Amino acid sequence: MKASTRFHARHPVVTAVAGTAALTWLFQKLRARLFPALLPEPTGPYGVGRAAFDWVDARRQEPYARRGNRPRELSAWLWYPAEPRRGARPGPYLPAGWRLTSLFWRFQASRVRAHAVPGAPVARPPQRHPVLVFSPAGFPPLYYSSLFEELASHGYIVAAVSHTYEALPLSAFADGRLRLFRPASVGGALKVSRASHDEDVRARAEVVRVKAEDLRSLVDELERLEAGSGLLAGRMDLGRLGAFGHSMGGNAAVELCARDERCLAVANMDGGVWSAVAQEGLPRPLLELFAEHPEYVRPCAESVGQKAFTSVEYCEANREFAVDGWQRLYARARPGYSVQIRGAGHASFTDCGLLPLQRGSFASPALGTIEGHRMWRVLSDYLRAFFDRHLRDAPAPLLDGASPFYPEAVLAPPQALFPR
C-alpha cells in the first residue's frame, strides 16, 4: 500500500513544529518585555509628543505612481514639546503599517522603546516654538526618532516628511494606506551604478527636485495647521524655520533653503549635493555633517577593488563632483560650518546604531565603528548648537572650534576632510 504523506493536526511532527513555533513566539514576547532596546532619554526640559497627518498636494502630479494623472499624496510625522498627562504612555516606536518595515531592516520593533507620547498636550506656558522640517532618504522618517525626540525636548517642533514610494520597503500613511517602494524614487542610489556619472547626476538631481518640492509642500501645510484650530495651532513659529535632511534628503533641504525664503538655516547630514545649488551656493547659514567616507580618500583603484565604484574614471569624477560641491557650499554660506564625525558611517545618522539589528541587516555595513549612543550625543549637540545660534540667536561655542568633550568631531573645510 502506498504510504501517505498527509499530516493531520495531531501528527507528532505537526505537534512538534507547532510547539516550537509557540515557544519561539513566547520567547520573543518575553525578551521584548524583559530586555527592551531603549532609545536615549531626551535631555531637554520638555516632554515630547508625536502626531501624524496626511495631505494631498493638488498642484503636482505623482511622479512615481504606475498610473498617471494622480496628485502627489504625502504624509508627515511631528515631534513637539509636550506636557503629557499623568500616566500617559509613549507610543510604539513603529506604529501601524510602519512596523512592517522592521522585517526588511531585520529587527524586532516591539523591543524598541521610544519616549514620545501620541497626541500629548503641547507644553505650557503657551508659546510659539521654532520649526525644523526634515527630509529622509530611503529610511522611514521614524528611524530618526531619537534625534527628533531630543530636539523636541529642547523646544523645537520637528516635522519629518515621508516621501511617498521612497522608504524601504514601503511607505505608510497616517490613515493606514501603504505604498511599496519604487526604485525611481532614489535615482539608482542603492546599488553600484553602471550608468555614466553624468547620467547619475541628472537622475539624482531630479529625485532631489521632487524631495525639495515635498518639503515646500510640507511648509505650506504647516502654515495651514498653524492658522487652524488643531493640536499645534498657534504654537509653530514659522518665522524661525530651519531645514535638515539625511543623504539625498540633505540635498533636498539645501535646495529648499535656496529656493524658499521662509527657510533661514539648513543642515545637510552626509548628503551628496546633486542639484544646481552645488554650483550656485547658498548665502545662508549652512552646517555640513559628514561620515568618514574612505572611498573619497583612498586611491580610486582601491575603491574599485572594494566595489564602491565600477571604474577608476567614475570614482574620480564622483569624488571631484562631491567634494567640490561640498566645498563651494561651505565657502559661499553665510556662515558655513563643516564637521566630520570620526567613526561614523552613512547609516550612523539614523537610529540604526541604537536598534537591535539582526545579523545581515541591510544597514549594518554602513554603520561605521562609532557606538550608537555616542553618535546620537555628538550629532544631537552639533545640530542643536547650529539651530540655536541661527534660529534663536543663542550662544553656540561648540561651532567655533575643536572641543575636548567631542574628540570625534573634526571641524575643517570639506577639501581638508577629503583631500585628493
mmCIF file with all atom_site columns, C-alpha atoms in Angstrom, residues 46-197:
data_model
loop_
_atom_site.group_PDB
_atom_site.id
_atom_site.type_symbol
_atom_site.label_atom_id
_atom_site.label_alt_id
_atom_site.label_comp_id
_atom_site.label_asym_id
_atom_site.label_entity_id
_atom_site.label_seq_id
_atom_site.pdbx_PDB_ins_code
_atom_site.Cartn_x
_atom_site.Cartn_y
_atom_site.Cartn_z
_atom_site.occupancy
_atom_site.B_iso_or_equiv
_atom_site.pdbx_formal_charge
_atom_site.auth_seq_id
_atom_site.auth_comp_id
_atom_site.auth_asym_id
_atom_site.auth_atom_id
_atom_site.pdbx_PDB_model_num
ATOM 1   C CA . TYR A 1 46  ? 10.149 69.376 27.875  1.00 0.00 ? 46  TYR A CA 1
ATOM 2   C CA . GLY A 1 47  ? 8.316  66.116 27.455  1.00 0.00 ? 47  GLY A CA 1
ATOM 3   C CA . VAL A 1 48  ? 7.789  65.003 23.861  1.00 0.00 ? 48  VAL A CA 1
ATOM 4   C CA . GLY A 1 49  ? 4.591  64.495 21.895  1.00 0.00 ? 49  GLY A CA 1
ATOM 5   C CA . ARG A 1 50  ? 4.110  62.917 18.482  1.00 0.00 ? 50  ARG A CA 1
ATOM 6   C CA . ALA A 1 51  ? 1.458  63.253 15.799  1.00 0.00 ? 51  ALA A CA 1
ATOM 7   C CA . ALA A 1 52  ? 0.985  62.375 12.130  1.00 0.00 ? 52  ALA A CA 1
ATOM 8   C CA . PHE A 1 53  ? -1.075 63.727 9.263   1.00 0.00 ? 53  PHE A CA 1
ATOM 9   C CA . ASP A 1 54  ? -1.685 63.157 5.549   1.00 0.00 ? 54  ASP A CA 1
ATOM 10  C CA . TRP A 1 55  ? -2.374 65.690 2.839   1.00 0.00 ? 55  TRP A CA 1
ATOM 11  C CA . VAL A 1 56  ? -2.712 65.995 -0.930  1.00 0.00 ? 56  VAL A CA 1
ATOM 12  C CA . ASP A 1 57  ? -0.636 68.433 -2.984  1.00 0.00 ? 57  ASP A CA 1
ATOM 13  C CA . ALA A 1 58  ? -3.142 69.026 -5.764  1.00 0.00 ? 58  ALA A CA 1
ATOM 14  C CA . ARG A 1 59  ? -0.715 71.298 -7.660  1.00 0.00 ? 59  ARG A CA 1
ATOM 15  C CA . ARG A 1 60  ? 1.645  68.429 -8.502  1.00 0.00 ? 60  ARG A CA 1
ATOM 16  C CA . GLN A 1 61  ? 1.422  65.117 -10.287 1.00 0.00 ? 61  GLN A CA 1
ATOM 17  C CA . GLU A 1 62  ? 2.607  61.928 -8.598  1.00 0.00 ? 62  GLU A CA 1
ATOM 18  C CA . PRO A 1 63  ? 5.994  61.199 -10.258 1.00 0.00 ? 63  PRO A CA 1
ATOM 19  C CA . TYR A 1 64  ? 6.352  57.553 -9.198  1.00 0.00 ? 64  TYR A CA 1
ATOM 20  C CA . ALA A 1 65  ? 2.862  56.015 -9.444  1.00 0.00 ? 65  ALA A CA 1
ATOM 21  C CA . ARG A 1 66  ? 2.280  53.460 -12.197 1.00 0.00 ? 66  ARG A CA 1
ATOM 22  C CA . ARG A 1 67  ? -0.930 55.201 -13.224 1.00 0.00 ? 67  ARG A CA 1
ATOM 23  C CA . GLY A 1 68  ? -0.679 58.826 -14.350 1.00 0.00 ? 68  GLY A CA 1
ATOM 24  C CA . ASN A 1 69  ? -2.817 61.879 -13.639 1.00 0.00 ? 69  ASN A CA 1
ATOM 25  C CA . ARG A 1 70  ? -2.759 61.415 -9.892  1.00 0.00 ? 70  ARG A CA 1
ATOM 26  C CA . PRO A 1 71  ? -1.921 64.222 -7.441  1.00 0.00 ? 71  PRO A CA 1
ATOM 27  C CA . ARG A 1 72  ? 1.053  63.874 -5.111  1.00 0.00 ? 72  ARG A CA 1
ATOM 28  C CA . GLU A 1 73  ? -0.084 62.415 -1.760  1.00 0.00 ? 73  GLU A CA 1
ATOM 29  C CA . LEU A 1 74  ? 2.169  62.891 1.259   1.00 0.00 ? 74  LEU A CA 1
ATOM 30  C CA . SER A 1 75  ? 2.396  62.132 4.948   1.00 0.00 ? 75  SER A CA 1
ATOM 31  C CA . ALA A 1 76  ? 4.408  63.641 7.791   1.00 0.00 ? 76  ALA A CA 1
ATOM 32  C CA . TRP A 1 77  ? 5.276  62.961 11.411  1.00 0.00 ? 77  TRP A CA 1
ATOM 33  C CA . LEU A 1 78  ? 5.606  65.687 14.034  1.00 0.00 ? 78  LEU A CA 1
ATOM 34  C CA . TRP A 1 79  ? 7.589  65.675 17.283  1.00 0.00 ? 79  TRP A CA 1
ATOM 35  C CA . TYR A 1 80  ? 6.934  68.621 19.593  1.00 0.00 ? 80  TYR A CA 1
ATOM 36  C CA . PRO A 1 81  ? 7.472  69.973 23.141  1.00 0.00 ? 81  PRO A CA 1
ATOM 37  C CA . ALA A 1 82  ? 4.713  68.434 25.229  1.00 0.00 ? 82  ALA A CA 1
ATOM 38  C CA . GLU A 1 83  ? 3.304  68.084 28.711  1.00 0.00 ? 83  GLU A CA 1
ATOM 39  C CA . PRO A 1 84  ? 1.950  64.519 28.795  1.00 0.00 ? 84  PRO A CA 1
ATOM 40  C CA . ARG A 1 85  ? -0.842 63.790 31.238  1.00 0.00 ? 85  ARG A CA 1
ATOM 41  C CA . ARG A 1 86  ? -0.009 61.789 34.334  1.00 0.00 ? 86  ARG A CA 1
ATOM 42  C CA . GLY A 1 87  ? 0.247  58.112 33.472  1.00 0.00 ? 87  GLY A CA 1
ATOM 43  C CA . ALA A 1 88  ? 0.424  58.692 29.710  1.00 0.00 ? 88  ALA A CA 1
ATOM 44  C CA . ARG A 1 89  ? 2.491  56.044 27.955  1.00 0.00 ? 89  ARG A CA 1
ATOM 45  C CA . PRO A 1 90  ? 4.796  56.519 24.960  1.00 0.00 ? 90  PRO A CA 1
ATOM 46  C CA . GLY A 1 91  ? 3.586  55.236 21.645  1.00 0.00 ? 91  GLY A CA 1
ATOM 47  C CA . PRO A 1 92  ? 5.226  52.331 19.825  1.00 0.00 ? 92  PRO A CA 1
ATOM 48  C CA . TYR A 1 93  ? 8.478  53.064 18.048  1.00 0.00 ? 93  TYR A CA 1
ATOM 49  C CA . LEU A 1 94  ? 6.907  51.968 14.746  1.00 0.00 ? 94  LEU A CA 1
ATOM 50  C CA . PRO A 1 95  ? 3.145  52.414 14.679  1.00 0.00 ? 95  PRO A CA 1
ATOM 51  C CA . ALA A 1 96  ? 0.647  50.694 12.394  1.00 0.00 ? 96  ALA A CA 1
ATOM 52  C CA . GLY A 1 97  ? 1.900  49.911 8.876   1.00 0.00 ? 97  GLY A CA 1
ATOM 53  C CA . TRP A 1 98  ? 5.397  51.231 9.553   1.00 0.00 ? 98  TRP A CA 1
ATOM 54  C CA . ARG A 1 99  ? 6.020  48.170 11.745  1.00 0.00 ? 99  ARG A CA 1
ATOM 55  C CA . LEU A 1 100 ? 6.282  46.081 8.593   1.00 0.00 ? 100 LEU A CA 1
ATOM 56  C CA . THR A 1 101 ? 9.493  47.911 7.649   1.00 0.00 ? 101 THR A CA 1
ATOM 57  C CA . SER A 1 102 ? 11.313 46.259 10.551  1.00 0.00 ? 102 SER A CA 1
ATOM 58  C CA . LEU A 1 103 ? 11.126 42.938 8.686   1.00 0.00 ? 103 LEU A CA 1
ATOM 59  C CA . PHE A 1 104 ? 13.226 44.422 5.894   1.00 0.00 ? 104 PHE A CA 1
ATOM 60  C CA . TRP A 1 105 ? 15.708 46.135 8.217   1.00 0.00 ? 105 TRP A CA 1
ATOM 61  C CA . ARG A 1 106 ? 15.838 42.985 10.389  1.00 0.00 ? 106 ARG A CA 1
ATOM 62  C CA . PHE A 1 107 ? 14.986 43.954 13.945  1.00 0.00 ? 107 PHE A CA 1
ATOM 63  C CA . GLN A 1 108 ? 12.122 43.317 16.327  1.00 0.00 ? 108 GLN A CA 1
ATOM 64  C CA . ALA A 1 109 ? 10.211 46.588 16.520  1.00 0.00 ? 109 ALA A CA 1
ATOM 65  C CA . SER A 1 110 ? 8.352  45.568 19.699  1.00 0.00 ? 110 SER A CA 1
ATOM 66  C CA . ARG A 1 111 ? 11.682 45.523 21.566  1.00 0.00 ? 111 ARG A CA 1
ATOM 67  C CA . VAL A 1 112 ? 12.337 49.222 20.878  1.00 0.00 ? 112 VAL A CA 1
ATOM 68  C CA . ARG A 1 113 ? 11.090 51.789 23.370  1.00 0.00 ? 113 ARG A CA 1
ATOM 69  C CA . ALA A 1 114 ? 10.732 55.437 22.347  1.00 0.00 ? 114 ALA A CA 1
ATOM 70  C CA . HIS A 1 115 ? 9.640  58.362 24.550  1.00 0.00 ? 115 HIS A CA 1
ATOM 71  C CA . ALA A 1 116 ? 7.136  60.422 22.544  1.00 0.00 ? 116 ALA A CA 1
ATOM 72  C CA . VAL A 1 117 ? 3.509  60.300 23.663  1.00 0.00 ? 117 VAL A CA 1
ATOM 73  C CA . PRO A 1 118 ? 0.980  60.332 20.803  1.00 0.00 ? 118 PRO A CA 1
ATOM 74  C CA . GLY A 1 119 ? -1.284 63.379 20.849  1.00 0.00 ? 119 GLY A CA 1
ATOM 75  C CA . ALA A 1 120 ? 0.082  64.711 24.160  1.00 0.00 ? 120 ALA A CA 1
ATOM 76  C CA . PRO A 1 121 ? -0.917 68.301 25.023  1.00 0.00 ? 121 PRO A CA 1
ATOM 77  C CA . VAL A 1 122 ? 1.571  70.915 23.850  1.00 0.00 ? 122 VAL A CA 1
ATOM 78  C CA . ALA A 1 123 ? 3.868  72.191 26.600  1.00 0.00 ? 123 ALA A CA 1
ATOM 79  C CA . ARG A 1 124 ? 2.857  75.162 28.737  1.00 0.00 ? 124 ARG A CA 1
ATOM 80  C CA . PRO A 1 125 ? 3.038  78.089 29.037  1.00 0.00 ? 125 PRO A CA 1
ATOM 81  C CA . PRO A 1 126 ? 1.629  78.804 25.574  1.00 0.00 ? 126 PRO A CA 1
ATOM 82  C CA . GLN A 1 127 ? 4.397  79.965 23.276  1.00 0.00 ? 127 GLN A CA 1
ATOM 83  C CA . ARG A 1 128 ? 5.440  79.537 19.676  1.00 0.00 ? 128 ARG A CA 1
ATOM 84  C CA . HIS A 1 129 ? 8.355  77.204 19.001  1.00 0.00 ? 129 HIS A CA 1
ATOM 85  C CA . PRO A 1 130 ? 10.855 77.273 16.110  1.00 0.00 ? 130 PRO A CA 1
ATOM 86  C CA . VAL A 1 131 ? 10.159 74.662 13.438  1.00 0.00 ? 131 VAL A CA 1
ATOM 87  C CA . LEU A 1 132 ? 12.544 72.257 11.697  1.00 0.00 ? 132 LEU A CA 1
ATOM 88  C CA . VAL A 1 133 ? 11.461 70.355 8.581   1.00 0.00 ? 133 VAL A CA 1
ATOM 89  C CA . PHE A 1 134 ? 13.299 67.130 7.764   1.00 0.00 ? 134 PHE A CA 1
ATOM 90  C CA . SER A 1 135 ? 13.814 65.009 4.651   1.00 0.00 ? 135 SER A CA 1
ATOM 91  C CA . PRO A 1 136 ? 14.957 61.361 4.985   1.00 0.00 ? 136 PRO A CA 1
ATOM 92  C CA . ALA A 1 137 ? 16.285 59.190 2.168   1.00 0.00 ? 137 ALA A CA 1
ATOM 93  C CA . GLY A 1 138 ? 15.378 55.514 1.901   1.00 0.00 ? 138 GLY A CA 1
ATOM 94  C CA . PHE A 1 139 ? 14.889 55.175 5.656   1.00 0.00 ? 139 PHE A CA 1
ATOM 95  C CA . PRO A 1 140 ? 11.392 55.745 7.084   1.00 0.00 ? 140 PRO A CA 1
ATOM 96  C CA . PRO A 1 141 ? 11.173 59.070 8.948   1.00 0.00 ? 141 PRO A CA 1
ATOM 97  C CA . LEU A 1 142 ? 10.507 57.246 12.226  1.00 0.00 ? 142 LEU A CA 1
ATOM 98  C CA . TYR A 1 143 ? 14.023 55.753 12.045  1.00 0.00 ? 143 TYR A CA 1
ATOM 99  C CA . TYR A 1 144 ? 15.367 59.129 13.215  1.00 0.00 ? 144 TYR A CA 1
ATOM 100 C CA . SER A 1 145 ? 13.139 59.263 16.320  1.00 0.00 ? 145 SER A CA 1
ATOM 101 C CA . SER A 1 146 ? 15.951 59.528 18.875  1.00 0.00 ? 146 SER A CA 1
ATOM 102 C CA . LEU A 1 147 ? 17.263 62.691 17.215  1.00 0.00 ? 147 LEU A CA 1
ATOM 103 C CA . PHE A 1 148 ? 13.803 64.237 16.821  1.00 0.00 ? 148 PHE A CA 1
ATOM 104 C CA . GLU A 1 149 ? 12.837 63.468 20.422  1.00 0.00 ? 149 GLU A CA 1
ATOM 105 C CA . GLU A 1 150 ? 15.990 65.183 21.663  1.00 0.00 ? 150 GLU A CA 1
ATOM 106 C CA . LEU A 1 151 ? 15.378 68.309 19.559  1.00 0.00 ? 151 LEU A CA 1
ATOM 107 C CA . ALA A 1 152 ? 11.720 68.453 20.622  1.00 0.00 ? 152 ALA A CA 1
ATOM 108 C CA . SER A 1 153 ? 12.688 68.150 24.295  1.00 0.00 ? 153 SER A CA 1
ATOM 109 C CA . HIS A 1 154 ? 14.723 71.350 23.820  1.00 0.00 ? 154 HIS A CA 1
ATOM 110 C CA . GLY A 1 155 ? 11.811 73.323 22.396  1.00 0.00 ? 155 GLY A CA 1
ATOM 111 C CA . TYR A 1 156 ? 11.807 72.588 18.639  1.00 0.00 ? 156 TYR A CA 1
ATOM 112 C CA . ILE A 1 157 ? 8.898  71.312 16.598  1.00 0.00 ? 157 ILE A CA 1
ATOM 113 C CA . VAL A 1 158 ? 10.255 68.771 14.096  1.00 0.00 ? 158 VAL A CA 1
ATOM 114 C CA . ALA A 1 159 ? 8.197  67.852 11.035  1.00 0.00 ? 159 ALA A CA 1
ATOM 115 C CA . ALA A 1 160 ? 9.583  64.920 9.015   1.00 0.00 ? 160 ALA A CA 1
ATOM 116 C CA . VAL A 1 161 ? 8.048  64.256 5.614   1.00 0.00 ? 161 VAL A CA 1
ATOM 117 C CA . SER A 1 162 ? 7.521  60.750 4.309   1.00 0.00 ? 162 SER A CA 1
ATOM 118 C CA . HIS A 1 163 ? 8.422  60.899 0.622   1.00 0.00 ? 163 HIS A CA 1
ATOM 119 C CA . THR A 1 164 ? 5.825  58.552 -0.846  1.00 0.00 ? 164 THR A CA 1
ATOM 120 C CA . TYR A 1 165 ? 7.275  55.438 -2.563  1.00 0.00 ? 165 TYR A CA 1
ATOM 121 C CA . GLU A 1 166 ? 10.791 56.161 -1.235  1.00 0.00 ? 166 GLU A CA 1
ATOM 122 C CA . ALA A 1 167 ? 11.031 54.384 2.136   1.00 0.00 ? 167 ALA A CA 1
ATOM 123 C CA . LEU A 1 168 ? 12.282 50.810 2.107   1.00 0.00 ? 168 LEU A CA 1
ATOM 124 C CA . PRO A 1 169 ? 10.337 48.603 1.672   1.00 0.00 ? 169 PRO A CA 1
ATOM 125 C CA . LEU A 1 170 ? 7.154  50.674 1.943   1.00 0.00 ? 170 LEU A CA 1
ATOM 126 C CA . SER A 1 171 ? 5.603  53.991 2.979   1.00 0.00 ? 171 SER A CA 1
ATOM 127 C CA . ALA A 1 172 ? 2.617  54.179 5.309   1.00 0.00 ? 172 ALA A CA 1
ATOM 128 C CA . PHE A 1 173 ? 0.056  56.951 5.550   1.00 0.00 ? 173 PHE A CA 1
ATOM 129 C CA . ALA A 1 174 ? -1.473 58.077 8.828   1.00 0.00 ? 174 ALA A CA 1
ATOM 130 C CA . ASP A 1 175 ? -4.813 56.632 7.685   1.00 0.00 ? 175 ASP A CA 1
ATOM 131 C CA . GLY A 1 176 ? -3.264 53.170 7.221   1.00 0.00 ? 176 GLY A CA 1
ATOM 132 C CA . ARG A 1 177 ? -2.715 53.068 3.449   1.00 0.00 ? 177 ARG A CA 1
ATOM 133 C CA . LEU A 1 178 ? 0.557  51.550 2.224   1.00 0.00 ? 178 LEU A CA 1
ATOM 134 C CA . ARG A 1 179 ? 2.709  52.299 -0.824  1.00 0.00 ? 179 ARG A CA 1
ATOM 135 C CA . LEU A 1 180 ? 5.508  49.946 -1.893  1.00 0.00 ? 180 LEU A CA 1
ATOM 136 C CA . PHE A 1 181 ? 8.983  51.250 -2.653  1.00 0.00 ? 181 PHE A CA 1
ATOM 137 C CA . ARG A 1 182 ? 9.745  52.323 -6.249  1.00 0.00 ? 182 ARG A CA 1
ATOM 138 C CA . PRO A 1 183 ? 13.419 52.323 -7.350  1.00 0.00 ? 183 PRO A CA 1
ATOM 139 C CA . ALA A 1 184 ? 12.992 55.527 -9.370  1.00 0.00 ? 184 ALA A CA 1
ATOM 140 C CA . SER A 1 185 ? 12.413 57.402 -6.092  1.00 0.00 ? 185 SER A CA 1
ATOM 141 C CA . VAL A 1 186 ? 16.114 57.057 -5.152  1.00 0.00 ? 186 VAL A CA 1
ATOM 142 C CA . GLY A 1 187 ? 17.682 57.501 -8.588  1.00 0.00 ? 187 GLY A CA 1
ATOM 143 C CA . GLY A 1 188 ? 19.606 54.240 -8.502  1.00 0.00 ? 188 GLY A CA 1
ATOM 144 C CA . ALA A 1 189 ? 21.500 55.193 -5.339  1.00 0.00 ? 189 ALA A CA 1
ATOM 145 C CA . LEU A 1 190 ? 21.063 51.808 -3.628  1.00 0.00 ? 190 LEU A CA 1
ATOM 146 C CA . LYS A 1 191 ? 23.500 49.925 -5.835  1.00 0.00 ? 191 LYS A CA 1
ATOM 147 C CA . VAL A 1 192 ? 26.848 50.443 -7.520  1.00 0.00 ? 192 VAL A CA 1
ATOM 148 C CA . SER A 1 193 ? 25.969 52.394 -10.641 1.00 0.00 ? 193 SER A CA 1
ATOM 149 C CA . ARG A 1 194 ? 26.748 51.127 -14.131 1.00 0.00 ? 194 ARG A CA 1
ATOM 150 C CA . ALA A 1 195 ? 25.489 54.320 -15.791 1.00 0.00 ? 195 ALA A CA 1
ATOM 151 C CA . SER A 1 196 ? 27.749 57.215 -16.671 1.00 0.00 ? 196 SER A CA 1
ATOM 152 C CA . HIS A 1 197 ? 28.425 59.768 -13.973 1.00 0.00 ? 197 HIS A CA 1
#
